C-alpha positions as a LaTeX table, in Angstrom:
\begin{tabular}{lrrr}
\hline
Residue & $x$ (\AA) & $y$ (\AA) & $z$ (\AA) \\
\hline
Unk1 & 6.83 & 91.61 & 44.74 \\
Unk2 & 7.49 & 94.85 & 46.59 \\
Unk3 & 3.88 & 95.96 & 45.96 \\
Unk4 & 2.56 & 92.82 & 47.70 \\
Unk5 & 4.96 & 93.30 & 50.61 \\
Unk6 & 3.92 & 96.94 & 50.97 \\
Unk7 & 0.31 & 95.81 & 51.47 \\
Unk8 & 1.31 & 93.82 & 54.59 \\
Unk9 & 1.91 & 95.17 & 58.12 \\
Unk10 & 5.34 & 96.82 & 58.38 \\
Unk11 & 7.11 & 94.03 & 60.28 \\
Unk12 & 5.41 & 91.09 & 58.59 \\
Unk13 & 7.48 & 90.78 & 55.44 \\
Unk14 & 10.38 & 92.02 & 53.35 \\
Unk15 & 11.00 & 91.59 & 49.65 \\
Unk16 & 14.10 & 89.72 & 48.49 \\
Unk17 & 15.00 & 89.14 & 44.85 \\
Unk18 & 17.63 & 87.05 & 43.11 \\
Unk19 & 18.61 & 85.54 & 39.78 \\
Unk20 & 17.51 & 81.89 & 39.83 \\
Unk21 & 20.27 & 80.95 & 37.43 \\
Unk22 & 23.04 & 82.44 & 39.57 \\
Unk23 & 24.03 & 80.39 & 42.65 \\
Unk24 & 25.83 & 83.30 & 44.39 \\
Unk25 & 22.70 & 85.45 & 43.98 \\
Unk26 & 20.56 & 82.75 & 45.60 \\
Unk27 & 23.05 & 82.22 & 48.43 \\
Unk28 & 23.12 & 85.99 & 49.05 \\
Unk29 & 19.32 & 86.01 & 49.23 \\
Unk30 & 19.32 & 83.16 & 51.77 \\
Unk31 & 21.96 & 84.94 & 53.89 \\
Unk32 & 19.83 & 88.10 & 53.76 \\
Unk33 & 16.69 & 86.29 & 54.89 \\
Unk34 & 18.53 & 84.55 & 57.75 \\
Unk35 & 20.11 & 87.88 & 58.79 \\
Unk36 & 16.69 & 89.59 & 58.78 \\
Unk37 & 14.61 & 86.85 & 60.41 \\
Unk38 & 17.07 & 84.45 & 62.05 \\
Unk39 & 15.66 & 81.38 & 60.28 \\
Unk40 & 13.79 & 80.10 & 57.23 \\
Unk41 & 10.68 & 78.11 & 58.04 \\
Unk42 & 9.14 & 78.07 & 54.57 \\
Unk43 & 10.34 & 78.26 & 50.99 \\
Unk44 & 7.56 & 78.77 & 48.44 \\
Unk45 & 9.23 & 78.40 & 45.07 \\
Unk46 & 6.81 & 79.86 & 42.54 \\
Unk47 & 9.10 & 81.14 & 39.80 \\
Unk48 & 8.22 & 80.19 & 36.30 \\
Unk49 & 8.05 & 81.05 & 32.66 \\
Unk50 & 6.34 & 79.42 & 29.69 \\
Unk51 & 6.80 & 79.68 & 25.95 \\
Unk52 & 4.93 & 77.93 & 23.15 \\
Unk53 & 7.00 & 75.04 & 21.81 \\
Unk54 & 5.70 & 72.01 & 19.94 \\
Unk55 & 7.39 & 68.68 & 20.67 \\
Unk56 & 7.68 & 67.95 & 16.96 \\
Unk57 & 9.48 & 71.26 & 16.36 \\
Unk58 & 11.46 & 71.56 & 19.60 \\
Unk59 & 13.65 & 74.64 & 19.82 \\
Unk60 & 16.75 & 74.06 & 21.99 \\
Unk61 & 16.81 & 77.64 & 23.27 \\
Unk62 & 13.25 & 77.30 & 24.61 \\
Unk63 & 14.04 & 73.98 & 26.28 \\
Unk64 & 17.22 & 75.38 & 27.84 \\
Unk65 & 15.33 & 78.33 & 29.31 \\
Unk66 & 12.53 & 76.11 & 30.66 \\
Unk67 & 15.04 & 73.73 & 32.27 \\
Unk68 & 17.11 & 76.62 & 33.68 \\
Unk69 & 14.13 & 78.24 & 35.40 \\
Unk70 & 12.01 & 75.27 & 36.41 \\
Unk71 & 14.59 & 72.63 & 37.25 \\
Unk72 & 17.98 & 74.24 & 37.83 \\
Unk73 & 16.51 & 77.28 & 39.62 \\
Unk74 & 14.40 & 75.01 & 41.83 \\
Unk75 & 17.36 & 72.80 & 42.69 \\
Unk76 & 19.62 & 75.77 & 43.45 \\
Unk77 & 17.05 & 77.40 & 45.75 \\
Unk78 & 16.50 & 74.15 & 47.62 \\
Unk79 & 20.24 & 73.52 & 47.84 \\
Unk80 & 20.65 & 76.91 & 49.55 \\
Unk81 & 17.65 & 76.67 & 51.90 \\
Unk82 & 17.64 & 73.03 & 53.01 \\
Unk83 & 20.85 & 73.28 & 55.10 \\
Unk84 & 19.31 & 76.20 & 57.03 \\
Unk85 & 16.14 & 74.18 & 57.66 \\
Unk86 & 18.18 & 71.14 & 58.64 \\
Unk87 & 20.17 & 73.14 & 61.23 \\
Unk88 & 17.00 & 74.54 & 62.77 \\
Unk89 & 15.29 & 71.14 & 62.92 \\
Unk90 & 12.71 & 71.46 & 60.16 \\
Unk91 & 10.83 & 73.52 & 57.64 \\
Unk92 & 8.54 & 73.24 & 54.65 \\
Unk93 & 9.39 & 73.56 & 50.96 \\
Unk94 & 6.44 & 74.23 & 48.66 \\
Unk95 & 7.14 & 73.97 & 44.94 \\
Unk96 & 4.53 & 75.52 & 42.68 \\
Unk97 & 4.67 & 73.24 & 39.68 \\
Unk98 & 2.01 & 72.75 & 37.05 \\
Unk99 & $-0.55$ & 70.19 & 36.04 \\
Unk100 & 1.32 & 70.23 & 32.73 \\
Unk101 & 4.12 & 68.46 & 34.60 \\
Unk102 & 1.75 & 65.59 & 35.30 \\
Unk103 & $-0.35$ & 65.47 & 32.12 \\
Unk104 & 1.62 & 67.41 & 29.51 \\
Unk105 & 0.26 & 70.37 & 27.58 \\
Unk106 & 0.08 & 70.37 & 23.77 \\
Unk107 & 2.08 & 73.23 & 22.32 \\
Unk108 & 4.18 & 73.62 & 25.49 \\
Unk109 & 6.42 & 70.56 & 25.37 \\
Unk110 & 9.50 & 72.19 & 26.92 \\
Unk111 & 7.46 & 73.72 & 29.75 \\
Unk112 & 5.66 & 70.42 & 30.41 \\
Unk113 & 8.91 & 68.44 & 30.47 \\
Unk114 & 10.62 & 70.92 & 32.79 \\
Unk115 & 7.63 & 70.97 & 35.16 \\
Unk116 & 7.62 & 67.14 & 35.17 \\
Unk117 & 11.26 & 67.28 & 36.23 \\
Unk118 & 10.42 & 69.77 & 38.97 \\
Unk119 & 7.67 & 67.46 & 40.20 \\
Unk120 & 9.98 & 64.44 & 40.42 \\
Unk121 & 12.70 & 66.59 & 42.00 \\
Unk122 & 10.20 & 67.53 & 44.72 \\
Unk123 & 9.41 & 63.87 & 45.42 \\
Unk124 & 13.10 & 62.98 & 45.58 \\
Unk125 & 13.94 & 65.92 & 47.82 \\
Unk126 & 10.99 & 65.14 & 50.09 \\
Unk127 & 12.20 & 61.60 & 50.64 \\
Unk128 & 15.76 & 62.79 & 51.31 \\
Unk129 & 14.92 & 65.45 & 53.90 \\
Unk130 & 11.91 & 64.00 & 55.71 \\
Unk131 & 14.10 & 62.53 & 58.45 \\
Unk132 & 15.28 & 66.08 & 59.21 \\
Unk133 & 11.75 & 67.36 & 59.82 \\
Unk134 & 11.56 & 69.04 & 56.43 \\
Unk135 & 8.39 & 68.54 & 54.41 \\
Unk136 & 8.19 & 69.05 & 50.65 \\
Unk137 & 4.91 & 69.62 & 48.84 \\
Unk138 & 4.47 & 70.20 & 45.12 \\
Unk139 & 1.34 & 71.99 & 43.92 \\
Unk140 & 0.16 & 71.12 & 40.43 \\
Unk141 & $-2.29$ & 73.84 & 39.42 \\
Unk142 & $-4.06$ & 73.98 & 36.10 \\
Unk143 & $-3.76$ & 77.29 & 34.22 \\
Unk144 & $-3.57$ & 80.22 & 36.66 \\
Unk145 & $-4.91$ & 83.58 & 35.55 \\
Unk146 & $-2.62$ & 86.56 & 35.38 \\
Unk147 & $-2.88$ & 89.60 & 37.60 \\
Unk148 & $-5.70$ & 91.80 & 36.44 \\
Unk149 & $-7.77$ & 88.96 & 35.01 \\
Unk150 & $-11.16$ & 88.34 & 36.60 \\
Unk151 & $-10.72$ & 86.31 & 39.79 \\
Unk152 & $-12.91$ & 83.49 & 38.53 \\
Unk153 & $-13.09$ & 82.40 & 34.93 \\
Unk154 & $-13.88$ & 79.11 & 33.27 \\
Unk155 & $-10.40$ & 79.08 & 31.73 \\
Unk156 & $-8.12$ & 79.73 & 34.70 \\
Unk157 & $-7.73$ & 79.38 & 38.43 \\
Unk158 & $-7.40$ & 82.57 & 40.43 \\
Unk159 & $-3.94$ & 83.23 & 41.92 \\
Unk160 & $-5.71$ & 83.18 & 45.29 \\
Unk161 & $-6.61$ & 79.51 & 44.69 \\
Unk162 & $-2.90$ & 78.66 & 44.63 \\
Unk163 & $-2.27$ & 80.88 & 47.66 \\
Unk164 & $-5.04$ & 79.10 & 49.57 \\
Unk165 & $-3.52$ & 75.71 & 48.74 \\
Unk166 & $-0.14$ & 76.92 & 50.04 \\
Unk167 & $-1.81$ & 78.21 & 53.22 \\
Unk168 & $-3.60$ & 74.87 & 53.63 \\
Unk169 & $-0.44$ & 72.73 & 53.56 \\
Unk170 & 1.46 & 75.17 & 55.75 \\
Unk171 & $-1.37$ & 75.06 & 58.31 \\
Unk172 & $-1.15$ & 71.30 & 58.82 \\
Unk173 & 0.65 & 69.81 & 61.79 \\
Unk174 & 4.24 & 68.65 & 61.22 \\
Unk175 & 3.01 & 65.05 & 61.32 \\
Unk176 & 1.09 & 65.55 & 58.07 \\
Unk177 & 3.16 & 65.05 & 54.94 \\
Unk178 & 1.37 & 66.14 & 51.76 \\
Unk179 & 3.54 & 65.29 & 48.78 \\
Unk180 & 1.32 & 66.70 & 46.05 \\
Unk181 & $-1.86$ & 68.67 & 45.50 \\
Unk182 & $-3.50$ & 68.86 & 42.07 \\
Unk183 & $-5.65$ & 71.94 & 41.47 \\
Unk184 & $-7.91$ & 71.28 & 38.50 \\
Unk185 & $-10.26$ & 73.77 & 36.95 \\
Unk186 & $-13.87$ & 73.37 & 38.00 \\
Unk187 & $-14.81$ & 71.66 & 34.74 \\
Unk188 & $-14.13$ & 68.17 & 33.45 \\
Unk189 & $-11.13$ & 67.72 & 31.18 \\
Unk190 & $-11.87$ & 67.21 & 27.52 \\
\hline
\end{tabular}
């Protein structure tokens, strides 16, 4: 994170880190951001982890980790940020989910289920906070390549594809409410 921030102009950004499973850590992060910038206009929640786990052989420890990161962490971050956005009259929450949360992914049952929960959480939150001028968008990208992988492959989206989708929704006028964007690979599904 710090490496990406260092590549930006000096006053454009600061890095903040927290433990997504620790509410006081998240609240401290939000206080730090508000102290540094005076407001929070955008939350892009892109934390995630995945581990192979077959539905027929579900391992509770894998499911617990997936739920902790993808659902509980998402809810805790939103719980800390939404009141700030509400006080300032609006904002935009962008949740980076996964197409697996819409379609499932064989061999990643816990991840798929947790991402489905994150997707539905985003819809519920969006309906709750819309009257306060807060928009919520969930991105559902297909597999995203890791840093260092070629930018364009047949098997993965480039991280910049997700970044461009975030920039797109954030560039819309406040009247536009985009609930979901699906980013499929440039090939038909099998």
